[in-house]
Tab-separated table of C-alpha atoms in Angstrom:
chain	number	residue	atom	x	y	z
A	25	MET	CA	-0.114	0.092	0.127
A	26	ALA	CA	1.432	3.414	-0.940
A	27	LYS	CA	2.351	5.464	1.942
A	28	LYS	CA	0.148	8.614	2.417
A	29	LYS	CA	1.177	12.013	3.306
A	30	THR	CA	-0.939	14.595	4.839
A	31	ALA	CA	-0.985	18.311	3.981
A	32	TYR	CA	-2.576	21.540	5.078
A	33	VAL	CA	-3.254	24.185	2.251
A	34	CYS	CA	-4.453	27.857	2.725
A	35	THR	CA	-7.665	28.461	0.724
A	36	GLU	CA	-6.703	32.021	0.398
A	37	CYS	CA	-3.102	32.102	-0.821
A	38	GLY	CA	-2.333	28.467	-1.582
A	39	ALA	CA	0.560	28.144	0.924
A	40	ASP	CA	1.364	24.594	2.168
A	41	HIS	CA	1.923	23.665	5.777
A	42	ASN	CA	3.057	20.503	7.414
A	43	LYS	CA	0.627	20.673	10.265
A	44	TRP	CA	-2.663	22.373	11.016
A	45	GLN	CA	-2.462	25.913	12.830
A	46	GLY	CA	-5.177	28.500	13.321
A	47	GLN	CA	-3.336	31.151	11.234
A	48	CYS	CA	-1.826	30.931	7.675
A	49	ALA	CA	1.809	31.832	8.059
A	50	GLY	CA	1.694	33.070	4.236
A	51	CYS	CA	-1.205	35.528	4.162
A	52	GLY	CA	-2.136	35.880	7.930
A	53	GLN	CA	-5.674	34.703	7.517
A	54	TRP	CA	-7.316	32.648	10.183
A	55	ASN	CA	-9.027	29.171	9.680
A	56	THR	CA	-8.282	28.879	6.101
A	57	LEU	CA	-6.273	25.760	6.294
A	58	GLN	CA	-7.724	22.568	4.793
A	59	GLU	CA	-6.426	19.066	5.003
A	60	PHE	CA	-5.878	16.867	1.826
A	61	VAL	CA	-3.826	13.624	1.557
A	62	VAL	CA	-1.328	13.048	-1.313
A	63	SER	CA	-0.045	9.691	-2.329
A	64	ALA	CA	3.708	9.931	-2.351
A	65	ALA	CA	4.074	7.021	-4.900
A	66	LYS	CA	1.608	8.466	-7.444
A	67	THR	CA	3.107	11.881	-7.041
A	68	ALA	CA	6.532	10.798	-7.702
A	69	THR	CA	5.687	9.279	-11.055
A	70	ARG	CA	3.791	12.169	-12.535
A	71	ASP	CA	4.207	13.142	-16.138
A	72	THR	CA	7.389	15.530	-16.357
A	73	ARG	CA	6.513	16.586	-19.694
A	74	PHE	CA	4.502	19.339	-18.385
A	75	SER	CA	6.860	20.652	-15.676
A	76	GLY	CA	7.046	24.395	-15.214
A	77	TYR	CA	4.537	27.147	-15.584
A	78	ALA	CA	5.726	29.284	-18.406
A	79	GLY	CA	5.648	26.570	-21.170
A	80	ASP	CA	8.708	27.844	-23.087
A	81	ALA	CA	10.550	25.588	-25.017
A	82	ALA	CA	13.747	27.438	-24.036
A	83	GLN	CA	13.038	26.698	-20.124
A	84	GLY	CA	16.041	26.173	-18.167
A	85	SER	CA	18.325	28.322	-20.662
A	86	VAL	CA	19.416	31.710	-19.752
A	87	ILE	CA	19.420	34.317	-22.189
A	88	ARG	CA	19.793	38.245	-22.276
A	89	LEU	CA	16.740	40.422	-22.203
A	90	ALA	CA	17.722	42.158	-25.121
A	91	ASP	CA	17.626	38.729	-27.211
A	92	VAL	CA	14.159	38.052	-26.407
A	93	ASP	CA	11.842	38.070	-29.401
A	94	LEU	CA	9.230	41.029	-29.322
A	95	ALA	CA	7.250	39.653	-32.056
A	96	GLU	CA	3.503	40.190	-30.790
A	97	VAL	CA	1.601	36.840	-30.485
A	98	PRO	CA	-1.181	37.158	-33.192
A	99	ARG	CA	-4.721	37.307	-31.531
A	100	PHE	CA	-7.751	36.055	-33.077
A	101	SER	CA	-11.481	37.281	-32.587
A	102	SER	CA	-13.895	35.358	-30.485
A	103	GLY	CA	-16.857	36.309	-32.679
A	104	MET	CA	-18.207	38.753	-30.274
A	105	GLN	CA	-16.678	42.568	-30.214
A	106	GLU	CA	-17.798	43.052	-26.536
A	107	PHE	CA	-15.938	39.825	-25.362
A	108	ASP	CA	-12.936	40.717	-27.333
A	109	ARG	CA	-13.049	44.228	-25.665
A	110	VAL	CA	-12.683	42.646	-22.273
A	111	LEU	CA	-9.962	40.316	-23.404
A	112	GLY	CA	-7.859	43.056	-24.500
A	113	GLY	CA	-8.601	42.799	-28.023
A	114	GLY	CA	-9.115	39.044	-28.782
A	115	LEU	CA	-7.896	35.499	-27.691
A	116	VAL	CA	-4.107	34.967	-27.235
A	117	PRO	CA	-2.909	31.458	-28.174
A	118	GLY	CA	-1.512	29.837	-25.149
A	119	SER	CA	-3.588	31.911	-22.604
A	120	ALA	CA	-5.521	30.702	-19.791
A	121	ILE	CA	-8.910	32.411	-19.345
A	122	LEU	CA	-11.121	31.928	-16.083
A	123	ILE	CA	-14.642	32.900	-16.379
A	124	GLY	CA	-16.731	33.140	-13.085
A	125	GLY	CA	-20.193	34.130	-12.211
A	126	HIS	CA	-23.310	33.048	-10.382
A	127	PRO	CA	-25.395	30.006	-11.329
A	128	GLY	CA	-27.571	31.076	-14.243
A	129	ALA	CA	-25.574	34.154	-15.361
A	130	GLY	CA	-25.008	32.762	-18.653
A	131	LYS	CA	-21.239	31.369	-18.374
A	132	SER	CA	-21.932	28.231	-20.217
A	133	THR	CA	-24.231	29.885	-22.875
A	134	LEU	CA	-21.549	32.651	-23.723
A	135	LEU	CA	-18.754	29.927	-24.028
A	136	LEU	CA	-20.978	27.716	-26.275
A	137	GLN	CA	-22.065	30.490	-28.438
A	138	THR	CA	-18.225	31.340	-28.947
A	139	LEU	CA	-17.105	27.845	-29.743
A	140	CYS	CA	-19.820	26.994	-32.048
A	141	HIS	CA	-18.863	29.993	-34.325
A	142	LEU	CA	-15.045	29.447	-33.838
A	143	ALA	CA	-15.410	25.844	-34.727
A	144	ARG	CA	-16.007	26.633	-38.330
A	145	ASP	CA	-12.678	28.086	-38.694
A	146	MET	CA	-10.529	26.115	-36.355
A	147	PRO	CA	-10.449	22.925	-34.405
A	148	ALA	CA	-12.160	23.464	-31.117
A	149	ILE	CA	-13.347	21.175	-28.163
A	150	TYR	CA	-16.083	21.877	-25.522
A	151	VAL	CA	-15.212	19.688	-22.312
A	152	THR	CA	-18.257	19.272	-20.021
A	153	GLY	CA	-17.876	17.737	-16.659
A	154	GLU	CA	-21.183	18.999	-14.924
A	155	GLU	CA	-23.771	18.365	-17.682
A	156	SER	CA	-24.308	15.369	-20.218
A	157	LEU	CA	-23.621	15.731	-23.793
A	158	GLN	CA	-27.337	15.647	-24.514
A	159	GLN	CA	-28.106	18.506	-22.098
A	160	VAL	CA	-25.452	20.714	-23.931
A	161	ALA	CA	-26.568	19.589	-27.399
A	162	MET	CA	-30.415	20.516	-26.385
A	163	ARG	CA	-29.122	24.243	-25.487
A	164	ALA	CA	-27.236	24.415	-28.641
A	165	HIS	CA	-30.412	23.439	-30.423
A	166	ARG	CA	-32.689	25.673	-28.586
A	167	LEU	CA	-30.294	28.582	-29.098
A	168	GLY	CA	-30.182	27.965	-32.781
A	169	LEU	CA	-26.262	27.619	-32.839
A	170	PRO	CA	-24.284	25.810	-35.833
A	171	THR	CA	-23.527	22.328	-34.304
A	172	ASP	CA	-21.921	20.459	-37.268
A	173	GLN	CA	-18.194	21.387	-36.354
A	174	LEU	CA	-17.985	21.758	-32.793
A	175	GLN	CA	-16.228	18.676	-30.909
A	176	MET	CA	-17.590	17.641	-27.614
A	177	LEU	CA	-16.161	15.629	-24.619
A	178	SER	CA	-17.438	14.415	-21.538
A	179	GLU	CA	-14.455	13.851	-19.096
A	180	THR	CA	-13.322	14.840	-15.638
A	181	ASN	CA	-10.036	13.153	-15.537
A	182	VAL	CA	-7.338	15.695	-16.384
A	183	ASP	CA	-4.693	13.189	-17.324
A	184	GLN	CA	-7.175	11.497	-19.723
A	185	LEU	CA	-8.269	14.909	-21.063
A	186	THR	CA	-4.841	15.868	-21.955
A	187	ARG	CA	-4.204	12.804	-23.699
A	188	VAL	CA	-7.185	13.173	-25.828
A	189	LEU	CA	-6.301	17.076	-26.372
A	190	GLN	CA	-2.757	15.904	-27.612
A	191	GLN	CA	-4.350	13.620	-30.084
A	192	HIS	CA	-6.833	15.979	-31.723
A	193	LYS	CA	-4.582	19.149	-31.174
A	194	PRO	CA	-7.323	21.958	-30.849
A	195	ARG	CA	-6.597	25.505	-30.693
A	196	ILE	CA	-9.245	26.339	-28.285
A	197	VAL	CA	-10.713	24.351	-25.404
A	198	VAL	CA	-13.325	25.050	-22.854
A	199	ILE	CA	-13.366	23.256	-19.324
A	200	ASP	CA	-16.952	23.248	-17.755
A	201	SER	CA	-16.203	23.432	-14.951
A	202	ILE	CA	-12.637	23.383	-13.002
A	203	GLN	CA	-14.239	22.347	-9.918
A	204	VAL	CA	-15.219	18.911	-11.100
A	205	MET	CA	-11.849	18.202	-12.690
A	206	HIS	CA	-9.351	15.667	-10.765
A	207	VAL	CA	-5.818	14.664	-11.228
A	208	GLU	CA	-4.668	11.243	-10.607
A	209	GLY	CA	-2.259	11.118	-7.519
A	210	VAL	CA	-3.987	13.642	-5.574
A	211	GLU	CA	-6.548	11.579	-3.225
A	212	SER	CA	-8.809	14.751	-2.208
A	213	ALA	CA	-12.289	14.808	-3.541
A	214	PRO	CA	-12.961	17.000	-6.716
A	215	GLY	CA	-13.541	20.603	-6.003
A	216	SER	CA	-11.272	20.661	-2.900
A	217	VAL	CA	-8.356	22.975	-2.860
A	218	ALA	CA	-5.796	20.299	-3.707
A	219	GLN	CA	-7.728	19.141	-6.701
A	220	VAL	CA	-8.448	22.612	-8.021
A	221	ARG	CA	-4.983	23.932	-7.533
A	222	GLU	CA	-3.272	20.745	-9.265
A	223	SER	CA	-6.042	20.634	-12.067
A	224	ALA	CA	-5.559	24.339	-13.022
A	225	ALA	CA	-1.768	24.190	-12.916
A	226	PHE	CA	-1.683	21.010	-15.091
A	227	LEU	CA	-4.280	22.350	-17.562
A	228	THR	CA	-2.442	25.728	-17.831
A	229	ARG	CA	0.997	24.168	-18.475
A	230	PHE	CA	-0.410	22.282	-21.224
A	231	ALA	CA	-2.095	25.232	-22.891
A	232	LYS	CA	1.109	27.150	-22.670
A	233	GLN	CA	3.367	24.432	-24.001
A	234	THR	CA	0.870	23.697	-26.874
A	235	GLY	CA	-0.452	27.175	-27.750
A	236	THR	CA	-3.830	26.361	-27.052
A	237	VAL	CA	-6.460	28.778	-25.714
A	238	LEU	CA	-7.815	27.579	-22.435
A	239	MET	CA	-11.027	28.776	-21.011
A	240	LEU	CA	-12.061	27.525	-17.578
A	241	VAL	CA	-15.550	27.854	-16.025
A	242	GLY	CA	-15.408	28.658	-12.427
A	243	HIS	CA	-18.003	28.812	-9.574
A	244	VAL	CA	-18.434	31.664	-6.971
A	245	THR	CA	-18.957	31.506	-3.370
A	246	LYS	CA	-21.921	33.303	-1.681
A	247	ASP	CA	-20.206	36.481	-1.484
A	248	GLY	CA	-19.611	36.826	-5.155
A	249	SER	CA	-15.768	35.772	-5.139
A	250	LEU	CA	-14.229	32.919	-7.274
A	251	ALA	CA	-14.333	29.525	-5.301
A	252	GLY	CA	-11.231	27.675	-4.835
A	253	PRO	CA	-7.644	28.568	-3.561
A	254	LYS	CA	-6.519	32.063	-4.279
A	255	VAL	CA	-3.678	30.766	-6.183
A	256	LEU	CA	-5.984	29.710	-8.964
A	257	GLU	CA	-6.352	33.409	-9.990
A	258	HIS	CA	-2.539	33.707	-9.894
A	259	MET	CA	-1.904	30.945	-12.484
A	260	ILE	CA	-4.060	32.155	-15.151
A	261	ASP	CA	-3.720	35.008	-17.312
A	262	CYS	CA	-7.074	36.651	-17.518
A	263	SER	CA	-9.908	36.562	-14.915
A	264	ILE	CA	-13.437	37.568	-15.915
A	265	MET	CA	-16.668	37.897	-13.841
A	266	LEU	CA	-20.008	37.634	-15.665
A	267	GLU	CA	-22.478	39.427	-13.569
A	268	GLY	CA	-26.106	40.061	-13.706
A	269	ASP	CA	-29.410	39.754	-11.487
A	270	GLY	CA	-31.768	37.032	-12.024
A	271	ASP	CA	-34.718	39.556	-12.883
A	272	SER	CA	-32.621	41.380	-15.342
A	273	ARG	CA	-31.857	40.543	-19.253
A	274	PHE	CA	-28.888	42.185	-19.099
A	275	ARG	CA	-25.419	40.872	-18.086
A	276	THR	CA	-21.965	42.618	-17.801
A	277	LEU	CA	-18.788	41.019	-18.364
A	278	ARG	CA	-15.979	42.496	-16.269
A	279	GLY	CA	-12.284	41.913	-16.551
A	280	ILE	CA	-10.653	41.625	-13.106
A	281	LYS	CA	-7.217	40.480	-14.255
A	282	ASN	CA	-5.747	40.505	-17.726
A	283	ARG	CA	-2.022	40.039	-18.569
A	284	PHE	CA	-2.943	40.985	-22.242
A	285	GLY	CA	-4.926	43.965	-21.731
A	286	ALA	CA	-6.312	46.608	-19.499
A	287	ILE	CA	-8.503	45.531	-16.372
A	288	ASN	CA	-11.896	46.741	-15.385
A	289	GLU	CA	-12.788	46.586	-18.901
A	290	LEU	CA	-16.639	46.153	-19.143
A	291	GLY	CA	-18.673	44.396	-21.874
A	292	VAL	CA	-22.643	44.211	-21.802
A	293	PHE	CA	-24.785	41.706	-23.307
A	294	ALA	CA	-28.552	41.172	-23.428
A	295	MET	CA	-29.970	37.581	-22.576
A	296	LEU	CA	-32.565	36.629	-25.115
A	297	GLU	CA	-34.041	33.636	-26.204
A	298	THR	CA	-31.373	32.928	-28.823
A	299	GLY	CA	-28.491	33.495	-26.164
A	300	LEU	CA	-26.268	36.348	-25.255
A	301	LYS	CA	-26.392	39.196	-27.665
A	302	GLU	CA	-23.713	41.850	-27.263
A	303	VAL	CA	-24.863	45.600	-26.653
A	304	ARG	CA	-22.736	47.925	-28.998
A	305	ASN	CA	-24.056	51.146	-27.061
A	306	PRO	CA	-24.386	50.264	-23.400
A	307	SER	CA	-25.099	54.026	-22.541
A	308	SER	CA	-28.489	53.587	-24.333
A	309	ILE	CA	-29.924	50.935	-21.788
A	310	PHE	CA	-28.725	52.710	-18.794
A	311	LEU	CA	-30.348	55.839	-20.062
A	312	ASN	CA	-34.021	54.647	-20.277
A	313	ARG	CA	-35.442	57.474	-18.335
A	314	SER	CA	-38.639	58.901	-17.899
A	315	THR	CA	-39.824	61.736	-20.063
A	316	GLU	CA	-40.745	63.757	-17.045
A	317	ALA	CA	-38.063	65.098	-14.810
A	318	SER	CA	-37.842	63.921	-11.319
A	319	ALA	CA	-36.112	65.065	-8.237
A	320	GLY	CA	-33.114	63.201	-7.132
A	321	SER	CA	-32.049	61.955	-10.488
A	322	VAL	CA	-29.097	62.969	-12.721
A	323	VAL	CA	-26.922	61.449	-15.222
A	324	MET	CA	-23.221	61.373	-14.837
A	325	VAL	CA	-20.332	59.819	-17.201
A	326	ILE	CA	-18.069	57.222	-15.843
A	327	TRP	CA	-14.990	55.771	-17.348
A	328	GLU	CA	-15.235	51.858	-17.635
A	329	GLY	CA	-11.849	50.418	-18.966
A	330	THR	CA	-11.235	52.343	-22.271
A	331	ARG	CA	-14.697	53.975	-23.067
A	332	PRO	CA	-17.117	56.477	-21.354
A	333	LEU	CA	-20.502	55.300	-19.902
A	334	LEU	CA	-23.516	57.321	-19.245
A	335	VAL	CA	-25.329	56.193	-16.202
A	336	GLU	CA	-28.261	57.598	-14.147
A	337	ILE	CA	-27.911	57.772	-10.428
A	338	GLN	CA	-30.899	58.230	-8.075
A	339	ALA	CA	-31.133	59.646	-4.688
A	340	LEU	CA	-33.753	59.630	-2.033
A	341	VAL	CA	-33.500	61.893	1.045
A	342	ASP	CA	-36.249	61.776	3.548
A	343	ASP	CA	-36.769	62.558	7.244
A	344	SER	CA	-35.519	59.779	9.588
A	345	HIS	CA	-37.995	58.395	11.832
A	346	PHE	CA	-35.270	56.692	14.043
A	347	GLY	CA	-32.479	57.881	16.028
A	348	ASN	CA	-29.743	56.826	13.645
A	349	PRO	CA	-30.366	57.896	10.175
A	350	LYS	CA	-29.597	55.371	7.557
A	351	ARG	CA	-27.173	55.676	4.708
A	352	VAL	CA	-27.516	53.126	1.945
A	353	ALA	CA	-25.587	52.961	-1.226
A	354	VAL	CA	-26.110	50.502	-4.202
A	355	GLY	CA	-23.610	50.456	-6.865
A	356	LEU	CA	-21.240	52.807	-4.791
A	357	ASP	CA	-19.118	52.670	-1.792
A	358	GLN	CA	-21.312	53.335	1.405
A	359	ASN	CA	-18.031	54.867	3.209
A	360	ARG	CA	-17.471	57.265	0.430
A	361	LEU	CA	-21.256	58.282	0.723
A	362	ASN	CA	-20.644	59.257	4.247
A	363	LEU	CA	-17.702	61.195	3.585
A	364	LEU	CA	-19.250	62.968	0.701
A	365	LEU	CA	-22.315	64.113	2.922
A	366	ALA	CA	-19.879	65.436	5.513
A	367	ALA	CA	-18.093	67.438	2.908
A	368	MET	CA	-21.303	68.829	1.590
A	369	HIS	CA	-22.301	69.863	5.038
A	370	ARG	CA	-18.967	71.631	5.795
A	371	HIS	CA	-18.313	73.264	2.464
A	372	GLY	CA	-21.865	73.504	1.143
A	373	GLY	CA	-23.852	74.634	3.987
A	374	ILE	CA	-26.401	71.715	3.296
A	375	HIS	CA	-27.096	69.574	6.464
A	376	LEU	CA	-28.469	66.238	6.086
A	377	GLY	CA	-27.598	64.623	9.387
A	378	ASP	CA	-31.189	63.974	10.292
A	379	GLN	CA	-32.196	62.472	6.975
A	380	ASP	CA	-32.181	59.129	5.652
A	381	VAL	CA	-30.193	59.032	2.387
A	382	TYR	CA	-30.511	56.339	-0.162
A	383	ILE	CA	-28.253	56.141	-3.382
A	384	ASN	CA	-28.722	53.730	-6.393
A	385	VAL	CA	-26.847	53.445	-9.647
A	386	VAL	CA	-29.617	52.430	-12.285
A	387	GLY	CA	-29.045	49.223	-14.213
A	388	GLY	CA	-26.941	47.530	-11.498
A	389	VAL	CA	-23.653	49.123	-12.604
A	390	LYS	CA	-21.010	49.292	-9.884
A	391	VAL	CA	-19.151	52.374	-9.882
A	392	SER	CA	-15.742	52.342	-8.228
A	393	GLU	CA	-14.103	55.700	-9.473
A	394	THR	CA	-14.407	58.840	-7.872
A	395	GLY	CA	-15.674	60.718	-10.954
A	396	ALA	CA	-19.358	60.083	-9.567
A	397	ASP	CA	-18.874	62.147	-6.390
A	398	LEU	CA	-20.332	65.461	-7.642
A	399	ALA	CA	-23.211	63.592	-9.368
A	400	LEU	CA	-24.125	61.832	-6.201
A	401	LEU	CA	-24.240	65.126	-4.169
A	402	LEU	CA	-26.076	67.036	-6.579
A	403	ALA	CA	-28.784	64.080	-6.867
A	404	ALA	CA	-29.093	64.080	-3.239
A	405	LEU	CA	-29.594	67.974	-2.957
A	406	SER	CA	-32.225	67.633	-5.635
A	407	SER	CA	-34.047	65.254	-3.487
A	408	PHE	CA	-33.722	67.009	-0.440
A	409	ARG	CA	-34.941	70.308	-2.116
A	410	ASN	CA	-37.541	68.214	-4.079
A	411	GLN	CA	-36.452	70.293	-6.863
A	412	PRO	CA	-35.974	68.353	-10.440
A	413	LEU	CA	-32.600	68.839	-12.279
A	414	GLU	CA	-33.062	69.501	-16.001
A	415	GLN	CA	-33.343	66.526	-18.395
A	416	GLY	CA	-30.418	67.518	-20.489
A	417	LEU	CA	-27.700	67.989	-17.664
A	418	ILE	CA	-24.805	65.808	-17.527
A	419	VAL	CA	-22.439	65.820	-14.164
A	420	PHE	CA	-19.024	64.260	-13.288
A	421	GLY	CA	-16.067	65.260	-11.047
A	422	GLU	CA	-14.357	64.406	-7.901
A	423	VAL	CA	-15.001	66.075	-4.600
A	424	GLY	CA	-12.222	66.717	-2.021
A	425	LEU	CA	-12.513	66.908	1.682
A	426	SER	CA	-11.790	70.532	1.615
A	427	GLY	CA	-14.489	71.399	-0.969
A	428	GLU	CA	-12.567	71.422	-4.185
A	429	ILE	CA	-13.790	69.834	-7.351
A	430	ARG	CA	-10.875	67.870	-8.638
A	431	PRO	CA	-10.420	66.813	-12.322
A	432	VAL	CA	-10.867	63.244	-13.514
A	433	PRO	CA	-9.108	61.351	-16.263
A	434	SER	CA	-10.477	61.438	-20.113
A	435	GLY	CA	-12.687	64.387	-19.227
A	436	GLN	CA	-12.938	65.552	-23.035
A	437	GLU	CA	-13.914	62.390	-24.066
A	438	ARG	CA	-16.738	62.138	-21.458
A	439	ILE	CA	-18.037	65.462	-22.655
A	440	ARG	CA	-18.061	64.373	-26.116
A	441	GLU	CA	-19.823	61.088	-25.438
A	442	ALA	CA	-22.565	63.071	-23.657
A	443	ALA	CA	-23.047	65.597	-26.406
A	444	LYS	CA	-23.530	62.594	-28.784
A	445	HIS	CA	-26.399	61.334	-26.727
A	446	GLY	CA	-28.183	64.655	-26.767
A	447	PHE	CA	-27.130	66.434	-23.650
A	448	THR	CA	-27.221	70.208	-23.573
A	449	ARG	CA	-25.483	71.226	-20.355
A	450	ALA	CA	-22.682	69.753	-18.372
A	451	ILE	CA	-21.174	70.557	-14.908
A	452	VAL	CA	-17.722	69.510	-14.779
A	453	PRO	CA	-14.321	70.372	-13.121
A	454	LYS	CA	-12.863	73.466	-14.280
A	455	ALA	CA	-9.835	71.610	-15.306
A	456	ASN	CA	-11.767	69.318	-17.439
A	457	ALA	CA	-13.473	72.222	-19.313
A	458	PRO	CA	-12.655	72.021	-22.927
A	459	LYS	CA	-10.838	75.127	-24.331
A	460	THR	CA	-13.004	75.213	-27.420
A	461	PRO	CA	-16.835	75.169	-27.418
A	462	VAL	CA	-18.672	71.868	-27.908
A	463	PRO	CA	-21.215	72.168	-30.462
A	464	GLY	CA	-24.891	72.060	-28.636
A	465	MET	CA	-23.553	71.958	-25.181
A	466	GLU	CA	-22.966	74.434	-22.699
A	467	VAL	CA	-19.986	73.373	-20.342
A	468	ILE	CA	-19.800	75.023	-16.852
A	469	GLY	CA	-16.525	74.449	-15.288
A	470	VAL	CA	-16.588	74.581	-11.262
A	471	ASP	CA	-13.612	74.364	-8.915
A	472	ARG	CA	-15.620	74.474	-5.570
A	473	LEU	CA	-18.479	72.561	-4.304
A	474	GLN	CA	-20.376	75.692	-3.311
A	475	GLU	CA	-20.233	77.089	-6.905
A	476	ALA	CA	-21.393	73.767	-8.114
A	477	ILE	CA	-24.494	73.930	-5.782
A	478	GLU	CA	-25.261	77.362	-6.931
A	479	ARG	CA	-25.127	76.415	-10.636
A	480	ILE	CA	-28.001	73.882	-10.409
């Protein structure tokens, strides 16, 4: 009988420990060590052809940095411009891409659509470990996808899977999902820390040595983060999250990590009966406003990845009936909401300490940049005074603690995007105001919060 060895792995950073302890020595997190058993005999006989992570043929040899070939690896399109945008311009041969999202978000649908169209021009294999081949075929038939060229495989053993892939030599492979894969020699159950880590490492090494595009489907935990060890995100080249509420037909694809492009890039899709359809002009779906002006509503221009996005922000300010007024922010940082309300009280003379303040970004968009500060305060002030702002008004700008309005990146592009959608008036930081007039738009540059309040 093979001798067994017990190890403890941190679910956050992937650090190994010889014995269990309350705190991980690698990342300092508490109660994150999980036990798994490894067979020493099987581990020693693992295939050495896939050793190393980079997959370079010149692995082990030392070369000068000046001698490295700078020829860019040619990308190829996924067939969807929004998907290509999030990936940084297309799929890179030899890259490992991890796509996560809540159940029902559309991960399998998006990848099945992509592979069905790519299979007409290149060999592609869809590996399913959770669903049967009949279930995947029924989905493809329901979506009306071309099914005559795509190759299917039902397999959860990574060693057997790589042997099949070496035989067929596909250019792109989808693994649905990484949580059900297992490696021979690791005696933990599929989905455990050890199996997810070893399976992802084995498949990533195979992809880089063969130049195959590897796309992994990953589950998420109840708090929305990717399930499995944190080292899983370190192994892959690109991490993407597909987000969307169950009651909404729109889905947002956001890049979290990308070694071949910009992060925080956003792609928007609409879930239809025929699958996911890309939305070329996302601002149009987030600006579906009422024809009548209402208090507490204003449109702001945020910057997502490499393009501006027009989003409506709504505020509701009401008398508090309890001793502790509520502060609720959906789509924004609640701590920043408290900070901005204090700045408006100190430098704008508007006291909302005894008011409940509710902030919502329409469309489920999550705003992480500070360019939404000024729009948030003006929307709250509009609701507090019960005075609607004009429909053609656009607002953006960062508010400092001393009451100054700071400029934001790409201010000129934001103003031009608003003008394309028919907005006629803009309140922006003075440093972002264009030197030449924008046709059809009045641009008001402000450098103090008090001045912005007086302008509305």
